[in-house]
Amino acid sequence: MTALLRYQTALLLRSQRWLPPFLLYAVFLGIGVQGGQPLLDSLGYTAAFLLPVAAWLVRICVTNEPPAARTVVAAAVGPGRAHLACVLVALATAVVLGTAATVVVTFISDPVGSDHDKRVPVLEAAGAGLLAVLTCALLGVAVGALTAWPVLRSPGRAVPALLLAALLALVVTGSPAQAAVSGLVGGSHSATVHVPLLPVAAAALLTAAATAVACALTSRRSP
């Protein structure tokens, strides 16, 4: 698996297809997060913006190889393992991107509540922000896994499904991403840090299930 992960990572970096989601995330943050804003609000936006980016990265990773190359890799290590490596590289890329953004946002934001009066513990807030980022990255990967090949093979259906699913994952009550983000933004009103332990655990379970479904389908469907 280590060799597969290195192979998929090199493939992603050399293809430069990671640039559009990276730039989209940078634009989102540039518009939604400004220096001096309340820390918890900014961390909530940072996590939320990552979800559609993570879903997009999954779509990029699972379609990065030409069909012939994917067939060779699948024959060597098994289609399920090959697909799992793609998903894991997408997840790792999203987590690294979100972590870097969280560090920057923590430094430029004001550690106060939304009233700009009550102070917020910086390290505790940053930790909650990182968990929210992980929650949104995981759920974004689940969305990407269920809206890309081999689950949906037609781009005409897959892309709208990805966008709709990403939006619903952020706004529907009960979604782990919605719970994690609203916990940060809501906590800003009282300058209270809510650590999203349950949301990240739920997101991990959903992502594991979605990835298992996608990996199981790879052995039944050709690229």
PDB file of N, CA, C and O in Angstrom, residues 25 50-51 53-55 57 88-100 133 136-138 141:
ATOM      1  N   TYR A  25     -10.076  26.922  -3.164  1.00  0.00           N
ATOM      2  CA  TYR A  25     -10.030  27.027  -1.703  1.00  0.00           C
ATOM      3  C   TYR A  25      -9.412  28.360  -1.280  1.00  0.00           C
ATOM      4  O   TYR A  25      -9.905  29.020  -0.351  1.00  0.00           O
ATOM      5  N   LEU A  50     -13.602  23.572   2.923  1.00  0.00           N
ATOM      6  CA  LEU A  50     -12.771  22.426   2.534  1.00  0.00           C
ATOM      7  C   LEU A  50     -13.607  21.263   2.006  1.00  0.00           C
ATOM      8  O   LEU A  50     -13.096  20.443   1.233  1.00  0.00           O
ATOM      9  N   LEU A  51     -14.866  21.170   2.408  1.00  0.00           N
ATOM     10  CA  LEU A  51     -15.663  19.991   2.043  1.00  0.00           C
ATOM     11  C   LEU A  51     -15.797  19.802   0.532  1.00  0.00           C
ATOM     12  O   LEU A  51     -15.485  18.716   0.018  1.00  0.00           O
ATOM     13  N   VAL A  53     -13.940  20.983  -1.762  1.00  0.00           N
ATOM     14  CA  VAL A  53     -12.587  20.804  -2.302  1.00  0.00           C
ATOM     15  C   VAL A  53     -12.138  19.358  -2.133  1.00  0.00           C
ATOM     16  O   VAL A  53     -11.544  18.756  -3.041  1.00  0.00           O
ATOM     17  N   ALA A  54     -12.416  18.773  -0.968  1.00  0.00           N
ATOM     18  CA  ALA A  54     -12.059  17.373  -0.733  1.00  0.00           C
ATOM     19  C   ALA A  54     -12.804  16.452  -1.694  1.00  0.00           C
ATOM     20  O   ALA A  54     -12.227  15.489  -2.225  1.00  0.00           O
ATOM     21  N   ALA A  55     -14.086  16.738  -1.928  1.00  0.00           N
ATOM     22  CA  ALA A  55     -14.853  15.921  -2.872  1.00  0.00           C
ATOM     23  C   ALA A  55     -14.269  16.025  -4.277  1.00  0.00           C
ATOM     24  O   ALA A  55     -14.167  15.019  -5.004  1.00  0.00           O
ATOM     25  N   LEU A  57     -11.141  16.681  -5.025  1.00  0.00           N
ATOM     26  CA  LEU A  57      -9.862  15.974  -5.049  1.00  0.00           C
ATOM     27  C   LEU A  57     -10.054  14.470  -5.245  1.00  0.00           C
ATOM     28  O   LEU A  57      -9.258  13.820  -5.923  1.00  0.00           O
ATOM     29  N   LEU A  88      -7.387   7.602  -0.411  1.00  0.00           N
ATOM     30  CA  LEU A  88      -6.544   7.999   0.716  1.00  0.00           C
ATOM     31  C   LEU A  88      -5.637   9.174   0.361  1.00  0.00           C
ATOM     32  O   LEU A  88      -5.401  10.067   1.187  1.00  0.00           O
ATOM     33  N   VAL A  89      -5.141   9.205  -0.859  1.00  0.00           N
ATOM     34  CA  VAL A  89      -4.306  10.335  -1.289  1.00  0.00           C
ATOM     35  C   VAL A  89      -5.140  11.609  -1.345  1.00  0.00           C
ATOM     36  O   VAL A  89      -4.685  12.688  -0.941  1.00  0.00           O
ATOM     37  N   ALA A  90      -6.366  11.505  -1.826  1.00  0.00           N
ATOM     38  CA  ALA A  90      -7.253  12.669  -1.849  1.00  0.00           C
ATOM     39  C   ALA A  90      -7.530  13.170  -0.433  1.00  0.00           C
ATOM     40  O   ALA A  90      -7.505  14.381  -0.170  1.00  0.00           O
ATOM     41  N   LEU A  91      -7.778  12.237   0.486  1.00  0.00           N
ATOM     42  CA  LEU A  91      -8.035  12.616   1.873  1.00  0.00           C
ATOM     43  C   LEU A  91      -6.806  13.282   2.488  1.00  0.00           C
ATOM     44  O   LEU A  91      -6.923  14.325   3.152  1.00  0.00           O
ATOM     45  N   ALA A  92      -5.645  12.686   2.289  1.00  0.00           N
ATOM     46  CA  ALA A  92      -4.421  13.249   2.856  1.00  0.00           C
ATOM     47  C   ALA A  92      -4.156  14.644   2.298  1.00  0.00           C
ATOM     48  O   ALA A  92      -3.760  15.562   3.040  1.00  0.00           O
ATOM     49  N   THR A  93      -4.377  14.832   1.003  1.00  0.00           N
ATOM     50  CA  THR A  93      -4.170  16.143   0.391  1.00  0.00           C
ATOM     51  C   THR A  93      -5.114  17.175   0.985  1.00  0.00           C
ATOM     52  O   THR A  93      -4.712  18.307   1.296  1.00  0.00           O
ATOM     53  N   ALA A  94      -6.371  16.802   1.162  1.00  0.00           N
ATOM     54  CA  ALA A  94      -7.349  17.720   1.739  1.00  0.00           C
ATOM     55  C   ALA A  94      -6.993  18.070   3.178  1.00  0.00           C
ATOM     56  O   ALA A  94      -7.110  19.233   3.592  1.00  0.00           O
ATOM     57  N   VAL A  95      -6.559  17.085   3.951  1.00  0.00           N
ATOM     58  CA  VAL A  95      -6.209  17.331   5.358  1.00  0.00           C
ATOM     59  C   VAL A  95      -4.996  18.250   5.450  1.00  0.00           C
ATOM     60  O   VAL A  95      -4.964  19.174   6.274  1.00  0.00           O
ATOM     61  N   VAL A  96      -3.989  18.022   4.612  1.00  0.00           N
ATOM     62  CA  VAL A  96      -2.810  18.890   4.615  1.00  0.00           C
ATOM     63  C   VAL A  96      -3.201  20.314   4.246  1.00  0.00           C
ATOM     64  O   VAL A  96      -2.767  21.293   4.887  1.00  0.00           O
ATOM     65  N   LEU A  97      -4.030  20.454   3.229  1.00  0.00           N
ATOM     66  CA  LEU A  97      -4.473  21.773   2.799  1.00  0.00           C
ATOM     67  C   LEU A  97      -5.264  22.470   3.907  1.00  0.00           C
ATOM     68  O   LEU A  97      -5.036  23.648   4.216  1.00  0.00           O
ATOM     69  N   GLY A  98      -6.189  21.738   4.527  1.00  0.00           N
ATOM     70  CA  GLY A  98      -6.988  22.316   5.592  1.00  0.00           C
ATOM     71  C   GLY A  98      -6.172  22.658   6.826  1.00  0.00           C
ATOM     72  O   GLY A  98      -6.416  23.671   7.489  1.00  0.00           O
ATOM     73  N   THR A  99      -5.190  21.814   7.141  1.00  0.00           N
ATOM     74  CA  THR A  99      -4.332  22.074   8.297  1.00  0.00           C
ATOM     75  C   THR A  99      -3.507  23.341   8.089  1.00  0.00           C
ATOM     76  O   THR A  99      -3.393  24.182   8.998  1.00  0.00           O
ATOM     77  N   ALA A 100      -2.933  23.489   6.905  1.00  0.00           N
ATOM     78  CA  ALA A 100      -2.146  24.688   6.606  1.00  0.00           C
ATOM     79  C   ALA A 100      -3.023  25.940   6.690  1.00  0.00           C
ATOM     80  O   ALA A 100      -2.613  26.971   7.245  1.00  0.00           O
ATOM     81  N   VAL A 133     -11.917  20.672  10.503  1.00  0.00           N
ATOM     82  CA  VAL A 133     -11.315  20.484   9.182  1.00  0.00           C
ATOM     83  C   VAL A 133     -11.278  19.006   8.819  1.00  0.00           C
ATOM     84  O   VAL A 133     -11.609  18.610   7.694  1.00  0.00           O
ATOM     85  N   CYS A 136     -14.820  17.817   7.933  1.00  0.00           N
ATOM     86  CA  CYS A 136     -15.261  18.243   6.600  1.00  0.00           C
ATOM     87  C   CYS A 136     -14.462  17.548   5.500  1.00  0.00           C
ATOM     88  O   CYS A 136     -15.003  17.232   4.436  1.00  0.00           O
ATOM     89  N   ALA A 137     -13.172  17.310   5.748  1.00  0.00           N
ATOM     90  CA  ALA A 137     -12.373  16.579   4.765  1.00  0.00           C
ATOM     91  C   ALA A 137     -12.893  15.157   4.604  1.00  0.00           C
ATOM     92  O   ALA A 137     -13.036  14.653   3.478  1.00  0.00           O
ATOM     93  N   LEU A 138     -13.184  14.502   5.716  1.00  0.00           N
ATOM     94  CA  LEU A 138     -13.715  13.140   5.661  1.00  0.00           C
ATOM     95  C   LEU A 138     -15.050  13.089   4.942  1.00  0.00           C
ATOM     96  O   LEU A 138     -15.268  12.240   4.065  1.00  0.00           O
ATOM     97  N   VAL A 141     -14.658  13.617   1.276  1.00  0.00           N
ATOM     98  CA  VAL A 141     -14.173  12.394   0.629  1.00  0.00           C
ATOM     99  C   VAL A 141     -15.311  11.400   0.436  1.00  0.00           C
ATOM    100  O   VAL A 141     -15.402  10.728  -0.605  1.00  0.00           O
TER     101      VAL A 141
END
